PDB file of C-alpha atoms in Angstrom:
ATOM      1  CA  UNK A 275      97.226 111.549  72.473  1.00 38.00           C
ATOM      2  CA  UNK A 276      95.821 108.290  71.149  1.00 39.00           C
ATOM      3  CA  UNK A 277      96.502 105.809  73.950  1.00 38.00           C
ATOM      4  CA  UNK A 278      96.023 102.898  71.544  1.00 38.00           C
ATOM      5  CA  UNK A 279      98.722 104.074  69.156  1.00 39.00           C
ATOM      6  CA  UNK A 280     102.012 102.222  69.367  1.00 36.00           C
ATOM      7  CA  UNK A 281     105.300 103.026  67.794  1.00 35.00           C
ATOM      8  CA  UNK A 282     107.645 100.236  66.910  1.00 34.00           C
ATOM      9  CA  UNK A 283     110.712 102.265  67.879  1.00 36.00           C
ATOM     10  CA  UNK A 284     111.573 101.157  71.406  1.00 36.00           C
ATOM     11  CA  UNK A 285     114.389 103.701  71.679  1.00 35.00           C
ATOM     12  CA  UNK A 286     117.023 100.984  71.899  1.00 34.00           C
ATOM     13  CA  UNK A 287     119.687 103.470  70.839  1.00 34.00           C
ATOM     14  CA  UNK A 288     119.000 106.210  73.378  1.00 33.00           C
ATOM     15  CA  UNK A 289     122.411 105.944  75.003  1.00 35.00           C
ATOM     16  CA  UNK A 290     123.996 107.272  71.826  1.00 34.00           C
ATOM     17  CA  UNK A 291     121.703 110.282  71.495  1.00 34.00           C
ATOM     18  CA  UNK A 292     123.012 113.796  71.883  1.00 33.00           C
ATOM     19  CA  UNK A 293     120.808 115.559  74.393  1.00 35.00           C
ATOM     20  CA  UNK A 294     120.106 119.246  74.006  1.00 39.00           C
ATOM     21  CA  UNK A 295     119.513 121.799  76.704  1.00 37.00           C
ATOM     22  CA  UNK A 296     115.869 122.764  76.870  1.00 41.00           C
ATOM     23  CA  UNK A 297     116.007 125.945  78.853  1.00 46.00           C
ATOM     24  CA  UNK A 298     118.159 128.471  80.622  1.00 43.00           C
ATOM     25  CA  UNK A 299     119.194 126.120  83.434  1.00 53.00           C
ATOM     26  CA  UNK A 300     122.469 124.280  83.105  1.00 54.00           C
ATOM     27  CA  UNK A 301     122.222 120.535  82.780  1.00 61.00           C
ATOM     28  CA  UNK A 302     118.596 120.506  81.679  1.00 68.00           C
ATOM     29  CA  UNK A 303     118.090 117.801  79.105  1.00 78.00           C
ATOM     30  CA  UNK A 304     115.521 117.218  76.426  1.00 92.00           C
ATOM     31  CA  UNK A 305     113.065 114.507  77.398  1.00 96.00           C
ATOM     32  CA  UNK A 306     112.696 111.452  75.198  1.00 97.00           C
ATOM     33  CA  UNK A 307     109.053 111.091  76.263  1.00 97.00           C
ATOM     34  CA  UNK A 308     106.773 114.088  76.741  1.00 97.00           C
ATOM     35  CA  UNK A 309     104.777 112.527  79.593  1.00 97.00           C
ATOM     36  CA  UNK A 310     104.186 109.345  81.559  1.00 98.00           C
ATOM     37  CA  UNK A 311     101.507 108.087  79.141  1.00 97.00           C
ATOM     38  CA  UNK A 312     103.938 108.275  76.234  1.00 98.00           C
ATOM     39  CA  UNK A 313     106.628 106.541  78.316  1.00 98.00           C
ATOM     40  CA  UNK A 314     104.289 103.679  79.279  1.00 97.00           C
ATOM     41  CA  UNK A 315     102.766 103.140  75.830  1.00 96.00           C
ATOM     42  CA  UNK A 316     105.896 103.616  73.738  1.00 96.00           C
ATOM     43  CA  UNK A 317     108.589 102.175  75.976  1.00 96.00           C
ATOM     44  CA  UNK A 318     107.602 100.374  79.167  1.00 96.00           C
ATOM     45  CA  UNK A 319     104.916  98.129  77.654  1.00 93.00           C
ATOM     46  CA  UNK A 320     107.522  96.787  75.240  1.00 92.00           C
ATOM     47  CA  UNK A 321     110.204  96.340  77.887  1.00 93.00           C
ATOM     48  CA  UNK A 322     107.930  94.285  80.153  1.00 87.00           C
ATOM     49  CA  UNK A 323     106.645  91.442  78.026  1.00 83.00           C
ATOM     50  CA  UNK A 324     104.746  89.013  80.209  1.00 78.00           C
ATOM     51  CA  UNK A 325     102.391  86.090  79.720  1.00 73.00           C
ATOM     52  CA  UNK A 326      99.180  87.875  80.685  1.00 69.00           C
ATOM     53  CA  UNK A 327      96.094  85.804  79.982  1.00 59.00           C
ATOM     54  CA  UNK A 328      93.629  88.058  78.159  1.00 59.00           C
ATOM     55  CA  UNK A 329      90.803  85.535  78.624  1.00 57.00           C
ATOM     56  CA  UNK A 330      90.601  86.382  82.328  1.00 54.00           C
ATOM     57  CA  UNK A 331      92.047  83.180  83.742  1.00 57.00           C
ATOM     58  CA  UNK A 332      94.385  83.394  86.715  1.00 57.00           C
ATOM     59  CA  UNK A 333      97.969  84.395  85.985  1.00 61.00           C
ATOM     60  CA  UNK A 334     100.868  85.474  88.121  1.00 70.00           C
ATOM     61  CA  UNK A 335     100.681  89.045  86.795  1.00 79.00           C
ATOM     62  CA  UNK A 336      97.931  91.593  87.348  1.00 85.00           C
ATOM     63  CA  UNK A 337      97.647  94.511  84.943  1.00 89.00           C
ATOM     64  CA  UNK A 338      94.947  97.029  84.031  1.00 92.00           C
ATOM     65  CA  UNK A 339      94.820  98.384  80.491  1.00 91.00           C
ATOM     66  CA  UNK A 340      93.351 101.538  82.039  1.00 95.00           C
ATOM     67  CA  UNK A 341      96.358 101.990  84.329  1.00 95.00           C
ATOM     68  CA  UNK A 342      95.878 105.760  84.133  1.00 96.00           C
ATOM     69  CA  UNK A 343      92.665 105.409  86.225  1.00 95.00           C
ATOM     70  CA  UNK A 344      94.687 104.200  89.250  1.00 95.00           C
ATOM     71  CA  UNK A 345      96.214 107.096  91.193  1.00 95.00           C
ATOM     72  CA  UNK A 346      98.879 104.912  92.802  1.00 96.00           C
ATOM     73  CA  UNK A 347      99.906 103.453  89.463  1.00 97.00           C
ATOM     74  CA  UNK A 348     100.125 106.895  87.858  1.00 97.00           C
ATOM     75  CA  UNK A 349     102.290 108.165  90.706  1.00 98.00           C
ATOM     76  CA  UNK A 350     104.578 105.120  90.630  1.00 98.00           C
ATOM     77  CA  UNK A 351     104.876 105.130  86.837  1.00 98.00           C
ATOM     78  CA  UNK A 352     105.572 108.868  86.791  1.00 98.00           C
ATOM     79  CA  UNK A 353     108.441 108.317  89.215  1.00 98.00           C
ATOM     80  CA  UNK A 354     109.677 105.452  87.063  1.00 98.00           C
ATOM     81  CA  UNK A 355     109.567 107.609  83.931  1.00 98.00           C
ATOM     82  CA  UNK A 356     111.400 110.513  85.598  1.00 98.00           C
ATOM     83  CA  UNK A 357     114.086 108.173  86.950  1.00 98.00           C
ATOM     84  CA  UNK A 358     114.525 106.668  83.472  1.00 98.00           C
ATOM     85  CA  UNK A 359     114.833 110.101  81.845  1.00 97.00           C
ATOM     86  CA  UNK A 360     117.574 110.980  84.345  1.00 97.00           C
ATOM     87  CA  UNK A 361     119.496 107.695  84.448  1.00 97.00           C
ATOM     88  CA  UNK A 362     119.421 106.935  80.715  1.00 96.00           C
ATOM     89  CA  UNK A 363     122.150 109.526  80.128  1.00 95.00           C
ATOM     90  CA  UNK A 364     124.646 107.731  82.398  1.00 95.00           C
ATOM     91  CA  UNK A 365     126.786 105.761  79.927  1.00 93.00           C
ATOM     92  CA  UNK A 366     128.143 103.401  82.566  1.00 96.00           C
ATOM     93  CA  UNK A 367     125.587 101.922  84.975  1.00 96.00           C
ATOM     94  CA  UNK A 368     122.611 104.238  84.538  1.00 95.00           C
ATOM     95  CA  UNK A 369     120.227 101.751  82.973  1.00 96.00           C
ATOM     96  CA  UNK A 370     121.359  98.921  85.258  1.00 97.00           C
ATOM     97  CA  UNK A 371     120.614 101.147  88.255  1.00 98.00           C
ATOM     98  CA  UNK A 372     117.247 102.076  86.739  1.00 97.00           C
ATOM     99  CA  UNK A 373     116.270  98.407  86.350  1.00 97.00           C
ATOM    100  CA  UNK A 374     117.547  97.343  89.778  1.00 97.00           C
ATOM    101  CA  UNK A 375     116.455 100.300  91.905  1.00 98.00           C
ATOM    102  CA  UNK A 376     113.394 101.606  90.092  1.00 98.00           C
ATOM    103  CA  UNK A 377     111.854  99.438  87.370  1.00 97.00           C
ATOM    104  CA  UNK A 378     111.854  96.022  88.985  1.00 96.00           C
ATOM    105  CA  UNK A 379     110.583  97.139  92.435  1.00 97.00           C
ATOM    106  CA  UNK A 380     107.922  99.373  90.868  1.00 97.00           C
ATOM    107  CA  UNK A 381     106.685  96.745  88.450  1.00 95.00           C
ATOM    108  CA  UNK A 382     106.693  94.017  91.133  1.00 94.00           C
ATOM    109  CA  UNK A 383     104.304  96.205  93.129  1.00 95.00           C
ATOM    110  CA  UNK A 384     102.103  96.988  90.133  1.00 94.00           C
ATOM    111  CA  UNK A 385     101.992  93.363  88.942  1.00 91.00           C
ATOM    112  CA  UNK A 386     101.232  91.987  92.416  1.00 90.00           C
ATOM    113  CA  UNK A 387      97.802  90.343  92.635  1.00 86.00           C
ATOM    114  CA  UNK A 388      96.963  92.476  95.702  1.00 88.00           C
ATOM    115  CA  UNK A 389      98.619  95.606  94.301  1.00 91.00           C
ATOM    116  CA  UNK A 390      97.067  98.726  92.773  1.00 93.00           C
ATOM    117  CA  UNK A 391      95.391  96.753  89.972  1.00 91.00           C
ATOM    118  CA  UNK A 392      93.690  94.283  92.338  1.00 90.00           C
ATOM    119  CA  UNK A 393      90.322  93.393  90.812  1.00 89.00           C
ATOM    120  CA  UNK A 394      91.293  94.455  87.297  1.00 88.00           C
ATOM    121  CA  UNK A 395      92.225  92.293  84.331  1.00 82.00           C
ATOM    122  CA  UNK A 396      94.138  93.218  81.185  1.00 81.00           C
ATOM    123  CA  UNK A 397      90.735  93.795  79.540  1.00 83.00           C
ATOM    124  CA  UNK A 398      88.562  95.225  82.324  1.00 85.00           C
ATOM    125  CA  UNK A 399      88.901  97.973  84.883  1.00 91.00           C
ATOM    126  CA  UNK A 400      87.270  96.686  88.080  1.00 87.00           C
ATOM    127  CA  UNK A 401      89.333  97.898  91.018  1.00 86.00           C
ATOM    128  CA  UNK A 402      88.784  96.602  94.524  1.00 88.00           C
ATOM    129  CA  UNK A 403      89.701  98.315  97.725  1.00 83.00           C
ATOM    130  CA  UNK A 404      89.150 101.719  99.234  1.00 83.00           C
ATOM    131  CA  UNK A 405      91.461 104.554 100.256  1.00 84.00           C
ATOM    132  CA  UNK A 406      93.156 103.985 103.581  1.00 84.00           C
ATOM    133  CA  UNK A 407      90.890 104.909 106.507  1.00 90.00           C
ATOM    134  CA  UNK A 408      92.094 107.983 108.369  1.00 89.00           C
ATOM    135  CA  UNK A 409      91.390 109.777 111.611  1.00 92.00           C
ATOM    136  CA  UNK A 410      92.270 113.475 111.714  1.00 91.00           C
ATOM    137  CA  UNK A 411      95.493 114.252 113.567  1.00 91.00           C
ATOM    138  CA  UNK A 412      95.265 116.115 116.870  1.00 93.00           C
ATOM    139  CA  UNK A 413      94.969 119.896 116.496  1.00 93.00           C
ATOM    140  CA  UNK A 414      98.373 121.593 116.463  1.00 93.00           C
ATOM    141  CA  UNK A 415     100.382 118.407 115.871  1.00 92.00           C
ATOM    142  CA  UNK A 416     101.909 119.657 112.639  1.00 91.00           C
ATOM    143  CA  UNK A 417     102.232 123.345 113.415  1.00 90.00           C
TER     144      UNK A 417
END
């Protein structure tokens, strides 16, 4: 998939879509987005419009254009995508719940200056930080 490609359709009318079953299991729904990359590039980037200074000056939002190189970001965004795919079909409060319980907390963490994109800018991937230091657990602790 071309990560630079953008569609103008932001799926504003998804609540009115008829979802089809995709397999033998009851209640399985067809996904709007095939994967997290498609969700981020075709939907999320358009939902979160922020004043991000592309010249590299300080802003209140940190973002990395190569978000897919950050394991934590990929994990968080995958959870966000899966929650959206599930909650979008609730015609009452589904999207409100998604924003309140999933999108806003996830994006606050990702945008935080000391969050997963610390050291990056919207134009450059330059992460700081290391994985958490670990000591091995005592033998037999988890048996």
